[in-house]
Short mmCIF file of C-alpha atoms in Angstrom, two decimals:
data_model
loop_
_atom_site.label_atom_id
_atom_site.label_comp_id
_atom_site.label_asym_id
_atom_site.label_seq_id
_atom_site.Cartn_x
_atom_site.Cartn_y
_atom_site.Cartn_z
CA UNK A 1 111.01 88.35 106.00
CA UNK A 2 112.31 91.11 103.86
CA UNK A 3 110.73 92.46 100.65
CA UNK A 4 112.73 94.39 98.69
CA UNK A 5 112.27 97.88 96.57
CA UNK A 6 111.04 97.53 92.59
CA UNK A 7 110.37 99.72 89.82
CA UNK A 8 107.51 99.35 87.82
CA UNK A 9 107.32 101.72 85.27
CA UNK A 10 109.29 104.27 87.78
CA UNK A 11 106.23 103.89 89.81
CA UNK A 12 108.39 103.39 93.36
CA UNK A 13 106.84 100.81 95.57
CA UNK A 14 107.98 97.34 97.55
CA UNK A 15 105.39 95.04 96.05
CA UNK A 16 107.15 93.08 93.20
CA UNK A 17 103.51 92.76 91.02
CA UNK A 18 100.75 93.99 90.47
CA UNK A 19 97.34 93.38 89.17
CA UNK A 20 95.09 95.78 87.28
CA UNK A 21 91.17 93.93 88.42
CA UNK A 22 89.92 96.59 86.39
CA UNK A 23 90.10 99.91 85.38
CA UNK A 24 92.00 102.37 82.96
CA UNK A 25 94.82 102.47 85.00
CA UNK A 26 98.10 104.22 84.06
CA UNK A 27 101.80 104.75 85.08
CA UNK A 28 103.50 107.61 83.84
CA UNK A 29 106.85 108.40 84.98
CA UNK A 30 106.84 107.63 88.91
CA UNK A 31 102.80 107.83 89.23
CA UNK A 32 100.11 105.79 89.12
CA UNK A 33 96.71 107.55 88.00
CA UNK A 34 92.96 106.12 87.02
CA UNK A 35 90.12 108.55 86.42
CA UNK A 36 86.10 107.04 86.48
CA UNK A 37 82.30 107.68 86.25
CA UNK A 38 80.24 105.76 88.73
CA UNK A 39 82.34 102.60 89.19
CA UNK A 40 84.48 101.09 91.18
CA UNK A 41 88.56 100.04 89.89
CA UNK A 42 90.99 98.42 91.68
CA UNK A 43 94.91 98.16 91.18
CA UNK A 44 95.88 95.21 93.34
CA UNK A 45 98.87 93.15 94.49
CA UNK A 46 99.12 90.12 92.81
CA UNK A 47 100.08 88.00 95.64
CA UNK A 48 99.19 87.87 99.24
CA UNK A 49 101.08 89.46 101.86
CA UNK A 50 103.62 87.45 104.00
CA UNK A 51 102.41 88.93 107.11
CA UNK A 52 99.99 90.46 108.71
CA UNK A 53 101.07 93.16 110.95
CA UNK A 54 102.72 96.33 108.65
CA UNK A 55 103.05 99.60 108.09
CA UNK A 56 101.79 101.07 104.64
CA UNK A 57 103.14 104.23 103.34
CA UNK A 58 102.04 105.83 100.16
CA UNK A 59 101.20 109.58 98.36
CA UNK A 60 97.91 110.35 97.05
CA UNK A 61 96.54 113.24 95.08
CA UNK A 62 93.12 113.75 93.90
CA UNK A 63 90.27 116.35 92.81
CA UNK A 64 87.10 114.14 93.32
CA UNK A 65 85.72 111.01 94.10
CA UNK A 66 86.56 108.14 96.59
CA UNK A 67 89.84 106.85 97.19
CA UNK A 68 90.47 103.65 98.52
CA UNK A 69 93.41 102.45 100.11
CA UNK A 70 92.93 98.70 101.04
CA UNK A 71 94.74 97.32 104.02
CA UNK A 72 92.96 93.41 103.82
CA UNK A 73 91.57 91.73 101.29
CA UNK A 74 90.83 88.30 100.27
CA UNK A 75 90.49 88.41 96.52
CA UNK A 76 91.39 91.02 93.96
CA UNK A 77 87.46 92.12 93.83
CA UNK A 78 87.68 93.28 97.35
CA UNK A 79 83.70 92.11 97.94
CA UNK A 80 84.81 91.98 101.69
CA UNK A 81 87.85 94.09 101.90
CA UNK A 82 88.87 96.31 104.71
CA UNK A 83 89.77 99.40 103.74
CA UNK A 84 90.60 103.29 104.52
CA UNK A 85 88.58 105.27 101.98
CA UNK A 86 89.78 109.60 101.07
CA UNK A 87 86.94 111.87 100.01
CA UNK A 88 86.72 115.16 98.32
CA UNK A 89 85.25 116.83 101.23
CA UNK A 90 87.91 116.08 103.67
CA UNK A 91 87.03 112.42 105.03
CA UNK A 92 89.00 109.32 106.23
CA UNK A 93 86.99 106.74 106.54
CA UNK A 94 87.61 103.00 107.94
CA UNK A 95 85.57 100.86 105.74
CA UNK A 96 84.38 97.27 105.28
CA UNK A 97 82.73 96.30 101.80
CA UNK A 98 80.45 94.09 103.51
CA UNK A 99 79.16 98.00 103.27
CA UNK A 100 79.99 99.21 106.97
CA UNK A 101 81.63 102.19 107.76
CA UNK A 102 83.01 101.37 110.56
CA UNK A 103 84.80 104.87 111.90
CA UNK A 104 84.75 108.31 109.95
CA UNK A 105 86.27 111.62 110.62
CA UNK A 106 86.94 114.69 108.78
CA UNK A 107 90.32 116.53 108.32
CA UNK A 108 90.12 120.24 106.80
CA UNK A 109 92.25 120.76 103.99
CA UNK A 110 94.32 117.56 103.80
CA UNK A 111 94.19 117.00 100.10
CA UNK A 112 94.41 120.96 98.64
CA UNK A 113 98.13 120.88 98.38
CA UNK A 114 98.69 118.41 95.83
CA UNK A 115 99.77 115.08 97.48
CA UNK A 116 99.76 114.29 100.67
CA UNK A 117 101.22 111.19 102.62
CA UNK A 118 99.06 108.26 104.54
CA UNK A 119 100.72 105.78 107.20
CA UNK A 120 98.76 103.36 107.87
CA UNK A 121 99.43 100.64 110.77
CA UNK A 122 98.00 97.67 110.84
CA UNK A 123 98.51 95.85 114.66
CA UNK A 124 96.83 92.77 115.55
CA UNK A 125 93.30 94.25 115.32
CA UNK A 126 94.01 98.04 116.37
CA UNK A 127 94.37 100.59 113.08
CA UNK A 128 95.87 103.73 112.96
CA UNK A 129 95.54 105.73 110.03
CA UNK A 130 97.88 109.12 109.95
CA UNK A 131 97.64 112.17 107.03
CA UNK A 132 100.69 114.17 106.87
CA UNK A 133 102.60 112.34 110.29
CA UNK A 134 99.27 113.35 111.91
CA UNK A 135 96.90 110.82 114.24
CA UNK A 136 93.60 111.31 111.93
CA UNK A 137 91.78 108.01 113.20
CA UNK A 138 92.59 104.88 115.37
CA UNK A 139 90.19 101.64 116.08
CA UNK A 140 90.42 98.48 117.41
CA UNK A 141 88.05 95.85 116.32
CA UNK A 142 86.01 93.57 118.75
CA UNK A 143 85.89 91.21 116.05
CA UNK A 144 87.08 90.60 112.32
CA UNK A 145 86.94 88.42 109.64
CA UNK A 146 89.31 85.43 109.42
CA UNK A 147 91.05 87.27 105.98
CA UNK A 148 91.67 90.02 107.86
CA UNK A 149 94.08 88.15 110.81
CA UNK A 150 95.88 86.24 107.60
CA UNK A 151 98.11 87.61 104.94
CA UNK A 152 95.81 89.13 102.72
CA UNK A 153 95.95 91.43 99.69
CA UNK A 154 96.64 95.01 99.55
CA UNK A 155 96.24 97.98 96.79
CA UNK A 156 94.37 101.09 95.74
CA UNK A 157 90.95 101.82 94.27
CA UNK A 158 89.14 104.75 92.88
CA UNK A 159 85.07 105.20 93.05
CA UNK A 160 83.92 108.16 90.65
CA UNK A 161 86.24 111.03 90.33
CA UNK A 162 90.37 110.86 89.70
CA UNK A 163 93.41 110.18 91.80
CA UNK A 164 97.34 109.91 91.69
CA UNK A 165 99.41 107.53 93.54
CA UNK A 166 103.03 108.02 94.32
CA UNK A 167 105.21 105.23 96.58
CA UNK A 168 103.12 102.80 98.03
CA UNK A 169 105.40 100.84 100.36
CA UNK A 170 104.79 98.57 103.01
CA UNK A 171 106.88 97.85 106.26
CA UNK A 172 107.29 95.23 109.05
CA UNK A 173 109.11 95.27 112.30
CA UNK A 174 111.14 91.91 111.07
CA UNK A 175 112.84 93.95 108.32
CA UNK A 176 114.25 95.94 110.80
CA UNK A 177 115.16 93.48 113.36
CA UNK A 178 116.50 90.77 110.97
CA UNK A 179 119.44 93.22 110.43
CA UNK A 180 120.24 93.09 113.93
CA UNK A 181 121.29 89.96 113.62
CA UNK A 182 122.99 90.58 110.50
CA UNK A 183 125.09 93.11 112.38
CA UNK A 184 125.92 90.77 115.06
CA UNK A 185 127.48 88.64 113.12
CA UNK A 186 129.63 90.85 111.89
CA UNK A 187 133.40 91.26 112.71
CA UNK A 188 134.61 94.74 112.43
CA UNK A 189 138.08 93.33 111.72
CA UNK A 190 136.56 92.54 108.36
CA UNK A 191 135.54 96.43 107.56
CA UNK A 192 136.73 99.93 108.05
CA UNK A 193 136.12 101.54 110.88
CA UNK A 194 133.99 104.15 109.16
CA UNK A 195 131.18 101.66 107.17
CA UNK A 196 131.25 99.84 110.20
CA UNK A 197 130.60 102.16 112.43
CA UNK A 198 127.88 103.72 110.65
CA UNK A 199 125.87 100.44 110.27
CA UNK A 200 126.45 100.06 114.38
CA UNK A 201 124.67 103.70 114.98
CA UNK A 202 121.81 102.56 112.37
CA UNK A 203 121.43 99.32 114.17
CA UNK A 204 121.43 101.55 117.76
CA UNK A 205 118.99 104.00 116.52
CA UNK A 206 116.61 101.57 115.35
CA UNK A 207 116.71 99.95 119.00
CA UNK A 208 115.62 102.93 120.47
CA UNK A 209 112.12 102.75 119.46
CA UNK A 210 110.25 101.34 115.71
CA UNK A 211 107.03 103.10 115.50
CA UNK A 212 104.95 103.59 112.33
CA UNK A 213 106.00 107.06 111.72
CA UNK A 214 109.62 106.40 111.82
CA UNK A 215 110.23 102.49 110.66
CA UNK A 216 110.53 103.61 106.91
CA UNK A 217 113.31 105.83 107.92
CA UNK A 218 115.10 103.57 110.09
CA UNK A 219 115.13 100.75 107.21
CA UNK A 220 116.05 103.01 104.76
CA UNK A 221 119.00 103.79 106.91
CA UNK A 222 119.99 100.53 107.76
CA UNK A 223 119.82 99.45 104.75
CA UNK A 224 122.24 102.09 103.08
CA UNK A 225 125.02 101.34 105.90
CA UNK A 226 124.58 97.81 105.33
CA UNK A 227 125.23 98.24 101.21
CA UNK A 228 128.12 100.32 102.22
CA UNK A 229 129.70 98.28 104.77
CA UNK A 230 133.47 97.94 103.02
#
């Protein structure tokens, strides 16, 4: 499984479409932005995931209102999505639209800079949501909906106030191991000693360990040595 990097409008993400399910929603140059009174909009993939264990990665920004991020969703109207919702006042919040809040915490000061970065692993039925590389929540579920353990859909979505999205990119272990393979197959007869050496240590480093802080990195990496192999 492998899905690649697009450009949409120089907004930089993995997911080759999108769908607006409502919403004044806007690209300009490499962001994404929406602003709202008292209503919900939603900026969706168009298609269902391929799998259902990942790592999402994007940038948000925002002065007000309630920022969803959603991780599992069966439609594009997200009337039982799982999600992690960003407030004004410093919370992350696991979510459910059935309308359960399901875990809640509050982080001082996350969103004053400007952006700020969200990892967000989904495994099996544990979550762990990080703000700026840092642990901010983690739950496992004794129970979910069937959408949730299926490939689902993923996006953003704004409740009353304004945000800015940068990057949203999402990750699975297979897109690193698949090039494992790749590099097996591989004789170094057939490239320099340099490229292939360099996609050897990418493929080593990424053995020592995928986690969700460090699995964008390491596919970013192997993917460079692998387009330079020569």
């Amino acid at each position: 499984y492998k899905i690649f990097t697009v450009n949409v409008h120089n907004f930089n993400t993995n997911i080759d479409h999108w769908t607006n399910a409502g919403g004044d929603w806007t690209i300009t140059g490499e962001t994404l932005s929406n602003a709202n009174t008292s209503r919900n909009d939603y900026y969706m993939s168009t298609n269902k995931l391929d799998v259902t264990d990942f790592v999402l990665e994007t940038d948000l920004a925002f002065d007000s209102g309630l920022i969803n991020v959603f991780v599992a969703s069966p439609d594009h109207g997200n009337g039982q999505a799982y999600s992690v919702q960003f407030a004004d006042w410093g919370m992350v919040r696991l979510f459910h639209f059935a309308g359960d809040t399901i875990k809640e915490v509050t982080i001082d000061d996350y969103n004053e800079d400007g952006f700020f970065h969200i990892t967000i692993e989904k495994s099996g039925k544990t979550m762990r949501i990080y703000v700026n590389d840092a642990l901010a929540l983690e739950h496992t579920f004794g129970s979910v909906r069937d959408f949730y353990s299926n490939p689902s859909y993923v996006g953003v979505g704004l409740w009353d106030g304004d945000v800015s999205v940068q990057n949203f990119f999402v990750y699975d272990t297979t897109m690193i191991t698949d090039h494992y393979d790749v590099f097996d197959a591989l004789n170094p007869e057939d490239y320099t000693e340099a490229s292939y050496n360099a996609y050897k240590a990418a493929v080593e480093k990424a053995k020592e360990g995928i986690t969700a802080l460090n699995i964008a990195e390491l596919y970013e990496a192997l993917e460079e040595a692998h387009d330079n192999l020569k």
